Amino acid sequence: MLTSQKFLGMTVMMLVLFFIVQFPQIMKEAGNEYDVNEYAVDPGENASDEWKDTGGVDADRRSKYTLFVGDPHSGIGRMAAQWCTYTKRRLVVRNSISECPEDVEENGEYILLENDYVREQNGDVLRLKQMADRGMVLVFCSLPDPSVIAASEGWKQLLGVREVTAKQVELQGVNLFSGFLLGGQAIYVPRDEEEREARQDLDLTVPWYLTAGSCKTYMVGMLADKSVENEELPALIWCNGAGAGRVFAVNGGYMSDCTALGILDAIAAEVSDYMIYPVINAQTMAVANFPGFASENGEDMGRLYSRDQMAVYRDILWPGLCSAIEKSGAHLTCYLAPQFHYKDNNFPQVDQLVFYLRQMREKGAEAGLTMEYVYADSLEQKLSLDEAFFRSTGSGYRFGAVYLPDGYRGGADVFETYPVLRHVQTVTRHYTKDRPVVSYEKENITTQSITSVGISHTYSDDIRMKSLETALGYSHIVLDMNRVAWPEKEGDRWELLAEKFSSNINTYWQAFEMFSQTSASESDERIRAFLGADYESRRTGNEIQVSVKSKSGEVWFILRTHGEEIVSMQGGEFEEIEKDAYLIRAQEDTLKIRCEKTDQLYYYLP
């Protein structure tokens, strides 16, 4: 029989259990300020200040500079300019060797060369050989036709080519040796036909150069013929150490895109007893066009997932994303798509916005906006309807980042036209050769390039990734979820994409886990500090002293040495990236870094 005393006891017990179960959730909900972007930061008055090259050797006769001989508008020319801007070097451009400044051997640190602008008949090859003999560092970002080199003893001596074995040879793959780009050795030879189809995109038809004994090689081609000795393999990147100077040569098109940035930093580190340069230190992971707040494309969603689109986002995609990024510790950025189809009668739902903003806040993620759509009369129509939706929600969320899809044609004035975009401080767009990796889109708005799409990682992607990590400590992975919401083929199913995405991000970026995981707004803050910073360094004995000038935010550096390790530091913190490479955080205007030789021997180019 249930007495009143037993009933009261059971009721109290149930209330206690309910309190124990629900109280943490209630407190979490109460403390979840979902309508606040914790990563949005006011850039301040000096946000658009950027280090500028003073230009021209006459600006300061005493300062060092890098000389580029070639076309400043070519891919190589643009990369030379970007490298000098990012490493705070003065750049001087000339169209021929005869136009080189008179003080080039005194104040020129490096001479970067395009082969079309070096003419042996004008005595250029002889003059460059004399410069190298007297201590200059030359970098041939492209090489003349192999028949020209084969017929000229001058070219052979300058480049350190012992023999042109073949004008063309078909490679099986490429071997990038450790100690040049960060990330260690990488051998790009497919294990099977599946890997070949998925990853092999390198140019495997190259001239076969055999280098002289005075050369050091950093990357070689791999041949199907296993009887060829290692020292006889086709050289792709090498240095001729004859004379007091150094002549570097790059065989292939690696210097015409941002891969050149890391190669040039690696070269600079090779010819110096130490090398320190500023980096961004930002690893950003994002999903574009996710989530959406309208139930659209019901036919495909029902066929593939037996759910409507909003349920697919909530029950399948969001848990999958959270699982994929847990191991990486990423500060995920989600570029929201209120809707994709602006010409049907399916409208975005306010409760979906609230749900995802709560979820993102709980997971430490940031919300941005996308400029992409599937069906609309124009970008203006999309933005006008998005504006009306967010206004109707009463949301005060500060969207600091925007995703610009391939083919985006809108101007920067849209950020001033629509109030929902008034807080935008950075835009994310796919990298192209004619655009810097990071820069200012317009006054007070930065551009950060997408460096990977997450679901594919080819051999050239990997070399480019290693280069950008070497040069900038930067990556920006964006998975576009538009193909999931509006699939065009069977391979667009989420379970297939999620497997590739998770596998790639937890494999290829492991060597760079010491770099900071950042949201798009955090990355923007570090890009501003990087672009505006300046520095000077000098060494006395075992101590490297660095003077740091920063207009906004803290500055990060990479220090590369040769067989030395940091034993103490004043004014900052450091972390080892790999042998002879350190990530440094400047906390004061002056850094004092004490280095000492390790016990093991190490060869470097003095």
XYZ file of C-alpha atoms in Angstrom:
606
model
C 0.000 0.000 0.000
C 1.365 3.433 -0.967
C 1.215 5.621 2.113
C 1.404 9.389 2.022
C 4.845 9.185 3.653
C 6.185 6.853 0.955
C 4.598 8.980 -1.758
C 6.260 12.103 -0.344
C 9.620 10.316 -0.193
C 9.340 9.141 -3.798
C 8.331 12.632 -4.925
C 11.299 14.219 -3.150
C 13.632 11.610 -4.674
C 12.294 12.280 -8.180
C 12.688 16.029 -7.708
C 16.258 15.555 -6.509
C 17.090 13.337 -9.485
C 15.470 15.838 -11.855
C 17.507 18.639 -10.299
C 20.745 16.650 -10.547
C 20.138 15.849 -14.211
C 18.766 19.187 -15.378
C 20.667 21.722 -13.257
C 23.960 21.515 -15.227
C 22.067 21.960 -18.495
C 20.069 24.872 -17.079
C 23.268 26.549 -15.880
C 24.949 25.916 -19.229
C 22.028 27.473 -21.087
C 21.946 30.424 -18.697
C 25.655 31.056 -19.178
C 25.642 30.551 -22.939
C 25.636 34.043 -24.389
C 24.940 32.619 -27.816
C 24.348 36.021 -29.423
C 27.920 37.166 -28.728
C 30.914 36.446 -30.956
C 33.727 35.894 -28.479
C 36.335 36.103 -31.234
C 35.287 39.444 -32.758
C 37.798 42.131 -31.846
C 37.750 45.824 -32.660
C 40.862 46.285 -34.809
C 41.450 49.792 -33.495
C 42.560 52.975 -35.194
C 45.816 51.603 -36.589
C 44.330 48.349 -37.907
C 45.054 49.083 -41.558
C 48.641 50.171 -40.994
C 50.905 47.929 -43.057
C 54.659 47.752 -43.453
C 55.626 49.317 -46.767
C 58.718 48.925 -48.897
C 60.359 52.346 -49.215
C 61.367 51.355 -52.754
C 64.438 52.033 -54.852
C 68.084 51.873 -53.903
C 68.315 55.644 -53.756
C 65.933 55.766 -50.787
C 68.702 54.668 -48.424
C 72.093 53.849 -49.844
C 73.144 52.109 -46.631
C 70.287 49.596 -46.387
C 70.318 46.075 -47.768
C 67.901 45.042 -50.487
C 66.826 42.140 -52.674
C 67.282 42.571 -56.416
C 64.813 40.966 -58.804
C 65.790 40.764 -62.475
C 62.716 39.888 -64.502
C 59.107 40.812 -65.160
C 57.476 42.218 -61.987
C 54.035 41.235 -63.329
C 54.886 37.569 -63.914
C 54.087 34.884 -61.359
C 57.719 34.820 -60.247
C 57.809 38.619 -60.038
C 54.697 38.718 -57.865
C 56.118 36.041 -55.559
C 59.389 37.978 -55.209
C 57.423 41.064 -54.183
C 55.267 39.125 -51.715
C 58.293 37.486 -50.136
C 60.010 40.826 -49.640
C 56.840 42.350 -48.155
C 56.281 39.480 -45.737
C 59.925 39.331 -44.604
C 60.221 43.170 -44.513
C 62.888 43.414 -47.199
C 63.426 46.217 -49.662
C 62.923 45.149 -53.260
C 64.625 46.581 -56.324
C 63.421 45.486 -59.775
C 65.452 45.632 -62.981
C 64.813 44.372 -66.507
C 68.369 43.280 -67.264
C 71.688 42.455 -65.650
C 73.239 45.547 -67.231
C 70.782 47.722 -65.275
C 71.811 46.316 -61.882
C 72.555 49.041 -59.303
C 76.216 49.904 -58.887
C 76.159 48.944 -55.220
C 74.562 45.529 -55.764
C 77.622 43.610 -54.546
C 77.773 45.773 -51.430
C 74.115 46.067 -50.449
C 72.305 43.374 -52.441
C 71.475 40.444 -50.172
C 69.956 38.241 -52.878
C 69.553 38.388 -56.635
C 66.407 36.626 -57.842
C 66.448 35.861 -61.556
C 64.070 34.877 -64.334
C 65.951 33.006 -67.030
C 64.493 35.046 -69.944
C 66.227 38.135 -68.609
C 69.704 36.586 -68.480
C 71.416 36.670 -71.890
C 74.748 34.974 -72.335
C 75.489 36.914 -75.512
C 75.396 40.131 -73.461
C 77.967 38.793 -71.007
C 75.314 38.267 -68.312
C 76.357 34.733 -67.427
C 80.000 35.731 -66.991
C 79.084 38.713 -64.833
C 76.806 36.614 -62.631
C 79.559 34.033 -62.232
C 81.925 36.800 -61.100
C 79.307 38.077 -58.618
C 78.895 34.570 -57.177
C 82.662 34.122 -56.915
C 82.835 37.345 -54.887
C 80.138 36.232 -52.422
C 76.725 37.051 -53.925
C 73.700 34.778 -53.455
C 71.892 34.151 -56.750
C 68.563 32.359 -57.096
C 67.465 31.170 -60.531
C 63.700 30.981 -60.108
C 63.460 29.511 -63.603
C 66.039 27.960 -65.906
C 66.798 28.342 -69.623
C 66.007 25.594 -72.078
C 68.169 22.510 -71.331
C 69.680 22.721 -74.823
C 71.054 26.172 -73.933
C 72.672 24.832 -70.769
C 74.038 21.751 -72.556
C 75.748 23.909 -75.183
C 77.282 26.436 -72.768
C 80.190 25.866 -70.407
C 79.396 29.249 -68.857
C 75.890 28.181 -67.872
C 77.165 24.826 -66.586
C 79.786 26.449 -64.388
C 77.353 29.055 -63.066
C 74.633 26.541 -62.188
C 76.897 23.681 -61.154
C 75.563 21.379 -63.870
C 77.925 18.530 -64.619
C 75.870 17.043 -67.420
C 72.504 17.404 -69.139
C 71.642 13.719 -69.329
C 68.349 14.262 -71.130
C 66.329 17.248 -72.247
C 63.256 15.449 -70.930
C 62.780 12.529 -68.578
C 59.591 11.066 -67.118
C 59.747 10.883 -63.334
C 58.033 8.350 -61.136
C 57.825 10.866 -58.304
C 59.694 13.462 -56.256
C 61.821 13.271 -53.103
C 61.906 16.414 -50.941
C 64.714 16.048 -48.407
C 64.327 17.010 -44.755
C 65.855 20.202 -43.361
C 64.808 22.461 -46.243
C 61.073 23.143 -45.896
C 59.565 22.505 -42.468
C 57.678 19.271 -42.013
C 60.441 16.770 -42.705
C 61.182 14.567 -45.690
C 58.400 13.750 -48.131
C 58.541 11.190 -50.948
C 55.831 11.811 -53.514
C 55.567 8.432 -55.227
C 52.093 6.852 -55.427
C 51.754 3.440 -53.809
C 49.039 2.302 -56.176
C 46.804 3.450 -58.997
C 44.170 4.784 -56.597
C 46.687 7.109 -54.930
C 48.034 8.143 -58.327
C 44.589 9.238 -59.465
C 43.792 11.002 -56.198
C 47.083 12.771 -55.456
C 49.562 12.818 -58.330
C 49.393 16.248 -59.973
C 53.088 17.189 -60.154
C 54.761 17.912 -63.487
C 56.785 14.733 -63.917
C 58.344 15.611 -67.276
C 61.509 17.591 -66.537
C 65.073 18.069 -67.853
C 67.579 15.644 -66.332
C 70.441 17.615 -64.814
C 73.359 15.976 -63.026
C 74.994 18.377 -60.576
C 78.671 18.859 -59.804
C 80.389 17.758 -56.611
C 80.246 21.320 -55.279
C 76.440 21.201 -55.176
C 73.978 20.408 -52.403
C 70.612 19.048 -53.511
C 67.310 19.617 -51.691
C 64.812 17.933 -54.020
C 65.282 15.275 -56.700
C 63.132 13.371 -59.164
C 62.537 9.660 -58.622
C 62.904 7.266 -61.557
C 61.297 3.950 -62.310
C 64.786 2.591 -63.067
C 66.011 1.555 -59.597
C 69.548 0.959 -60.852
C 70.214 4.721 -61.060
C 72.318 5.822 -58.076
C 70.894 8.507 -55.780
C 73.521 11.063 -56.785
C 72.592 10.505 -60.433
C 68.890 11.304 -60.006
C 67.511 14.408 -61.762
C 68.067 17.476 -59.568
C 65.029 19.711 -59.006
C 66.274 22.178 -56.381
C 69.981 22.528 -55.696
C 72.745 24.935 -54.721
C 76.107 25.358 -56.407
C 78.627 26.186 -53.718
C 81.571 27.089 -55.972
C 83.294 30.371 -55.161
C 82.573 32.560 -52.122
C 78.883 32.905 -52.996
C 76.000 30.563 -53.718
C 73.897 29.897 -56.812
C 70.508 28.236 -56.257
C 68.530 26.713 -59.112
C 64.908 25.573 -59.287
C 64.067 23.095 -62.040
C 60.291 23.313 -62.541
C 57.433 25.742 -61.968
C 57.618 25.848 -58.175
C 58.473 29.571 -58.032
C 55.421 30.925 -59.860
C 52.941 30.524 -56.979
C 53.030 30.784 -53.183
C 55.212 27.660 -52.961
C 58.031 30.102 -53.727
C 57.613 31.851 -50.357
C 58.797 28.892 -48.310
C 61.510 27.989 -50.809
C 62.963 31.492 -50.592
C 62.876 31.426 -46.785
C 64.584 28.025 -46.841
C 67.264 29.394 -49.162
C 67.802 32.416 -46.911
C 68.187 30.081 -43.931
C 70.720 27.960 -45.819
C 73.097 30.859 -46.504
C 72.948 32.382 -42.994
C 74.293 31.144 -39.694
C 70.799 31.893 -38.358
C 67.555 33.135 -39.876
C 64.686 34.812 -38.036
C 61.569 36.166 -39.731
C 57.974 37.055 -38.751
C 55.088 34.629 -39.266
C 51.317 34.703 -38.756
C 51.006 31.552 -36.615
C 47.370 30.770 -37.446
C 45.801 27.449 -38.412
C 42.158 28.044 -39.309
C 39.532 25.410 -40.059
C 36.147 26.397 -41.468
C 33.039 25.080 -43.178
C 31.367 27.212 -45.817
C 27.634 27.276 -46.494
C 26.755 25.587 -43.207
C 24.339 25.522 -41.601
C 21.284 26.641 -43.532
C 18.069 27.644 -41.798
C 15.498 26.717 -44.475
C 14.297 23.232 -45.390
C 15.248 23.037 -49.065
C 16.084 20.426 -51.697
C 13.837 17.936 -49.960
C 13.895 15.447 -52.823
C 17.664 14.830 -52.692
C 17.795 14.941 -48.889
C 14.969 12.444 -48.576
C 16.510 10.113 -51.136
C 20.008 10.199 -49.622
C 19.325 10.624 -45.903
C 15.568 9.997 -45.355
C 15.330 13.383 -43.682
C 14.573 16.968 -44.604
C 17.498 19.331 -45.046
C 17.363 20.942 -41.606
C 17.303 17.502 -39.969
C 20.292 16.452 -42.079
C 22.206 19.509 -40.819
C 21.229 18.915 -37.196
C 21.365 15.123 -36.881
C 24.106 14.142 -39.352
C 26.349 16.992 -40.462
C 26.821 18.899 -37.214
C 27.702 15.830 -35.074
C 30.002 14.646 -37.856
C 31.830 17.958 -37.971
C 32.240 18.074 -34.219
C 33.684 14.578 -34.242
C 36.067 15.366 -37.095
C 37.592 18.425 -35.435
C 37.820 17.149 -31.847
C 41.280 15.655 -32.345
C 42.671 18.811 -33.931
C 41.392 21.206 -31.270
C 40.328 23.610 -34.023
C 38.368 26.807 -33.380
C 35.859 26.059 -36.110
C 34.394 28.879 -38.214
C 30.991 28.236 -39.821
C 29.995 30.521 -42.704
C 26.203 30.503 -42.355
C 23.844 30.241 -45.319
C 20.388 31.459 -44.220
C 19.056 29.842 -47.381
C 20.275 28.669 -50.792
C 17.101 28.995 -52.882
C 15.797 32.564 -52.803
C 13.023 31.991 -55.343
C 10.933 29.320 -53.617
C 8.631 29.570 -50.619
C 10.930 27.916 -48.099
C 12.069 30.599 -45.676
C 14.778 30.488 -42.992
C 13.638 29.709 -39.442
C 14.645 31.853 -36.467
C 14.791 28.883 -34.091
C 17.472 27.300 -36.295
C 19.688 30.383 -35.959
C 19.327 30.334 -32.168
C 20.029 26.590 -32.013
C 23.261 26.779 -34.003
C 24.558 29.916 -32.322
C 24.124 28.112 -29.001
C 25.854 25.012 -30.339
C 28.743 27.008 -31.770
C 29.251 28.933 -28.566
C 29.315 25.670 -26.618
C 31.867 24.148 -29.019
C 34.072 27.262 -29.153
C 33.172 27.906 -32.794
C 32.609 31.186 -34.622
C 29.819 32.107 -37.037
C 30.493 34.017 -40.241
C 28.424 34.615 -43.359
C 28.648 33.281 -46.905
C 28.155 35.199 -50.144
C 27.219 32.023 -52.022
C 23.761 30.998 -53.206
C 22.238 28.426 -55.557
C 19.158 30.206 -56.892
C 18.684 33.989 -56.786
C 18.217 36.815 -59.262
C 21.397 38.488 -58.020
C 23.777 38.835 -55.117
C 21.853 41.953 -54.129
C 18.647 39.943 -53.824
C 20.377 37.370 -51.621
C 21.902 40.026 -49.359
C 18.651 41.993 -49.095
C 16.678 38.914 -48.028
C 19.441 37.832 -45.629
C 19.402 41.318 -44.144
C 15.634 41.146 -43.653
C 15.927 37.738 -41.964
C 18.584 38.774 -39.460
C 16.729 42.008 -38.727
C 13.579 40.003 -37.981
C 15.450 37.812 -35.480
C 16.652 40.767 -33.431
C 20.042 39.076 -33.270
C 22.981 41.199 -32.213
C 25.616 38.662 -33.288
C 28.683 40.356 -34.708
C 29.660 38.628 -37.947
C 33.341 39.433 -38.396
C 34.178 37.063 -41.280
C 32.685 36.435 -44.730
C 33.294 33.641 -47.239
C 33.632 34.661 -50.901
C 33.109 31.718 -53.288
C 34.918 31.133 -56.575
C 33.654 33.542 -59.189
C 32.524 36.147 -56.648
C 31.926 39.387 -58.526
C 30.631 41.670 -55.785
C 32.644 44.691 -54.758
C 33.887 45.624 -51.307
C 31.191 48.315 -51.071
C 28.602 45.661 -50.080
C 30.088 45.650 -46.590
C 28.945 49.226 -46.155
C 25.555 48.766 -47.850
C 24.056 46.039 -45.659
C 23.995 46.497 -41.846
C 24.411 42.765 -41.196
C 27.877 43.086 -42.799
C 28.918 46.254 -40.980
C 31.219 44.374 -38.554
C 33.052 42.387 -41.247
C 36.797 42.699 -40.765
C 38.096 39.820 -42.864
C 37.116 37.893 -45.993
C 38.086 34.337 -46.863
C 38.551 33.442 -50.522
C 40.261 30.758 -52.574
C 43.939 31.308 -53.298
C 44.937 32.356 -56.811
C 48.373 33.181 -58.152
C 47.475 36.802 -58.878
C 46.435 37.546 -55.277
C 48.618 37.639 -52.129
C 48.138 34.876 -49.578
C 47.195 37.473 -46.965
C 46.689 41.188 -47.522
C 44.229 44.029 -47.108
C 41.095 43.646 -49.263
C 40.377 47.321 -48.649
C 41.047 49.717 -45.839
C 40.414 47.929 -42.558
C 39.325 44.597 -44.148
C 41.855 41.790 -44.588
C 41.896 38.903 -47.042
C 43.004 35.454 -45.926
C 43.406 32.865 -48.630
C 42.057 29.336 -48.449
C 45.003 26.945 -48.635
C 43.104 23.625 -48.656
C 39.596 22.332 -49.334
C 40.021 19.567 -46.761
C 38.650 16.627 -48.756
C 41.584 16.349 -51.171
C 45.316 16.721 -50.643
C 47.426 16.275 -53.760
C 51.224 16.174 -53.926
C 51.430 19.788 -55.061
C 49.005 20.705 -52.251
C 51.389 19.094 -49.777
C 54.470 20.915 -51.074
C 52.509 24.166 -51.053
C 51.314 23.484 -47.504
C 54.858 22.827 -46.278
C 55.992 26.008 -47.990
C 53.302 28.177 -46.418
C 53.910 26.680 -42.986
C 57.624 27.392 -43.470
C 57.067 30.952 -44.657
C 54.039 32.069 -42.643
C 53.066 29.410 -40.102
C 49.674 29.664 -41.799
C 46.944 27.422 -43.157
C 43.251 27.955 -43.821
C 41.189 24.845 -44.548
C 37.631 25.369 -45.787
C 35.196 22.525 -46.454
C 32.383 23.733 -48.710
C 29.127 22.100 -47.588
C 27.195 23.383 -50.592
C 27.953 20.148 -52.414
C 26.332 18.191 -49.566
C 23.176 20.323 -49.480
C 22.907 20.354 -53.281
C 24.672 17.143 -54.396
C 25.519 16.617 -58.052
C 27.008 13.105 -57.875
C 27.216 10.079 -55.599
C 30.598 11.184 -54.260
C 28.934 14.202 -52.629
C 27.402 12.052 -49.901
C 28.425 13.320 -46.467
C 29.761 10.012 -45.144
C 32.284 9.889 -48.011
C 33.361 13.514 -47.636
C 33.553 13.292 -43.837
C 35.898 10.302 -44.015
C 38.266 12.135 -46.374
C 38.075 15.370 -44.376
C 38.798 13.736 -41.018
C 41.613 11.616 -42.431
C 43.323 14.548 -44.150
C 43.198 17.088 -41.326
C 44.450 14.566 -38.783
C 47.294 13.347 -41.010
C 48.980 15.997 -43.138
C 48.964 18.828 -40.580
C 50.347 16.815 -37.652
C 53.887 18.116 -38.155
C 52.618 21.652 -37.530
C 50.524 21.111 -34.414
C 52.628 23.627 -32.459
C 51.086 26.467 -34.487
C 47.961 28.034 -32.971
C 44.458 26.865 -33.835
C 42.450 29.999 -34.640
C 39.011 31.070 -35.784
C 38.762 33.373 -38.809
C 38.584 36.459 -36.573
C 41.565 35.315 -34.508
C 43.492 34.705 -37.724
C 42.531 38.194 -38.899
C 43.951 39.707 -35.730
C 47.262 37.914 -36.226
C 47.395 38.817 -39.926
C 47.064 42.496 -39.035
C 49.889 42.231 -36.531
C 52.035 40.346 -39.064
C 51.436 42.809 -41.904
C 52.131 45.836 -39.714
C 55.192 44.539 -37.874
C 58.831 45.370 -38.544
C 61.989 44.039 -36.969
C 65.790 44.099 -36.954
C 68.123 41.375 -35.737
C 71.822 41.087 -35.040
C 74.072 38.534 -33.423
C 76.926 38.920 -30.970
C 78.605 35.683 -30.020
C 75.943 33.237 -28.884
C 73.254 35.889 -28.424
C 70.737 36.943 -31.068
C 69.026 40.254 -30.329
C 65.800 41.142 -32.103
C 64.157 44.573 -32.000
C 60.420 44.273 -32.672
C 58.187 47.081 -33.897
C 54.471 46.276 -33.761
C 51.541 48.613 -34.304
C 48.870 46.109 -33.285
C 48.965 42.751 -31.555
C 51.763 40.384 -30.645
C 54.297 39.248 -33.226
C 55.458 35.691 -33.837
C 58.718 34.582 -35.464
C 60.392 31.457 -36.762
C 64.077 31.049 -35.940
C 66.140 28.597 -37.974
C 69.653 27.618 -36.971
C 72.340 25.155 -38.010
C 73.096 22.649 -35.287
C 72.234 25.110 -32.495
C 69.500 25.049 -29.901
C 67.938 27.817 -27.814
C 69.086 27.561 -24.196
C 67.464 30.744 -22.860
C 65.357 33.697 -23.946
C 64.426 37.113 -22.587
C 61.402 39.062 -23.780
C 59.463 36.125 -25.198
C 58.655 32.438 -25.300
C 59.781 29.683 -27.669
C 58.753 26.209 -28.740
C 60.639 23.758 -30.916
C 59.034 23.044 -34.291
C 61.615 20.501 -35.368
C 65.382 20.194 -35.248
C 66.984 23.632 -35.775
C 63.617 25.403 -36.066
C 61.762 27.293 -33.327
C 58.485 29.188 -33.001
C 58.995 32.387 -31.020
C 56.398 34.629 -29.402
C 57.597 38.196 -28.826
C 56.206 39.567 -25.563
C 58.445 42.632 -25.385
C 60.016 45.050 -27.868
C 63.431 43.404 -27.502
C 64.214 39.699 -27.656
C 67.477 38.232 -26.448
C 67.947 34.651 -27.604
C 70.924 32.607 -26.459
C 71.883 29.672 -28.688
C 74.504 26.998 -28.227
C 75.849 24.294 -30.502
C 74.535 20.797 -30.063
C 76.968 17.892 -29.877
C 76.231 16.576 -33.353
C 77.860 17.916 -36.483
C 75.767 19.749 -39.050
C 76.700 20.977 -42.492
C 75.449 24.370 -43.571
C 76.370 26.898 -46.215
C 78.341 29.721 -44.541
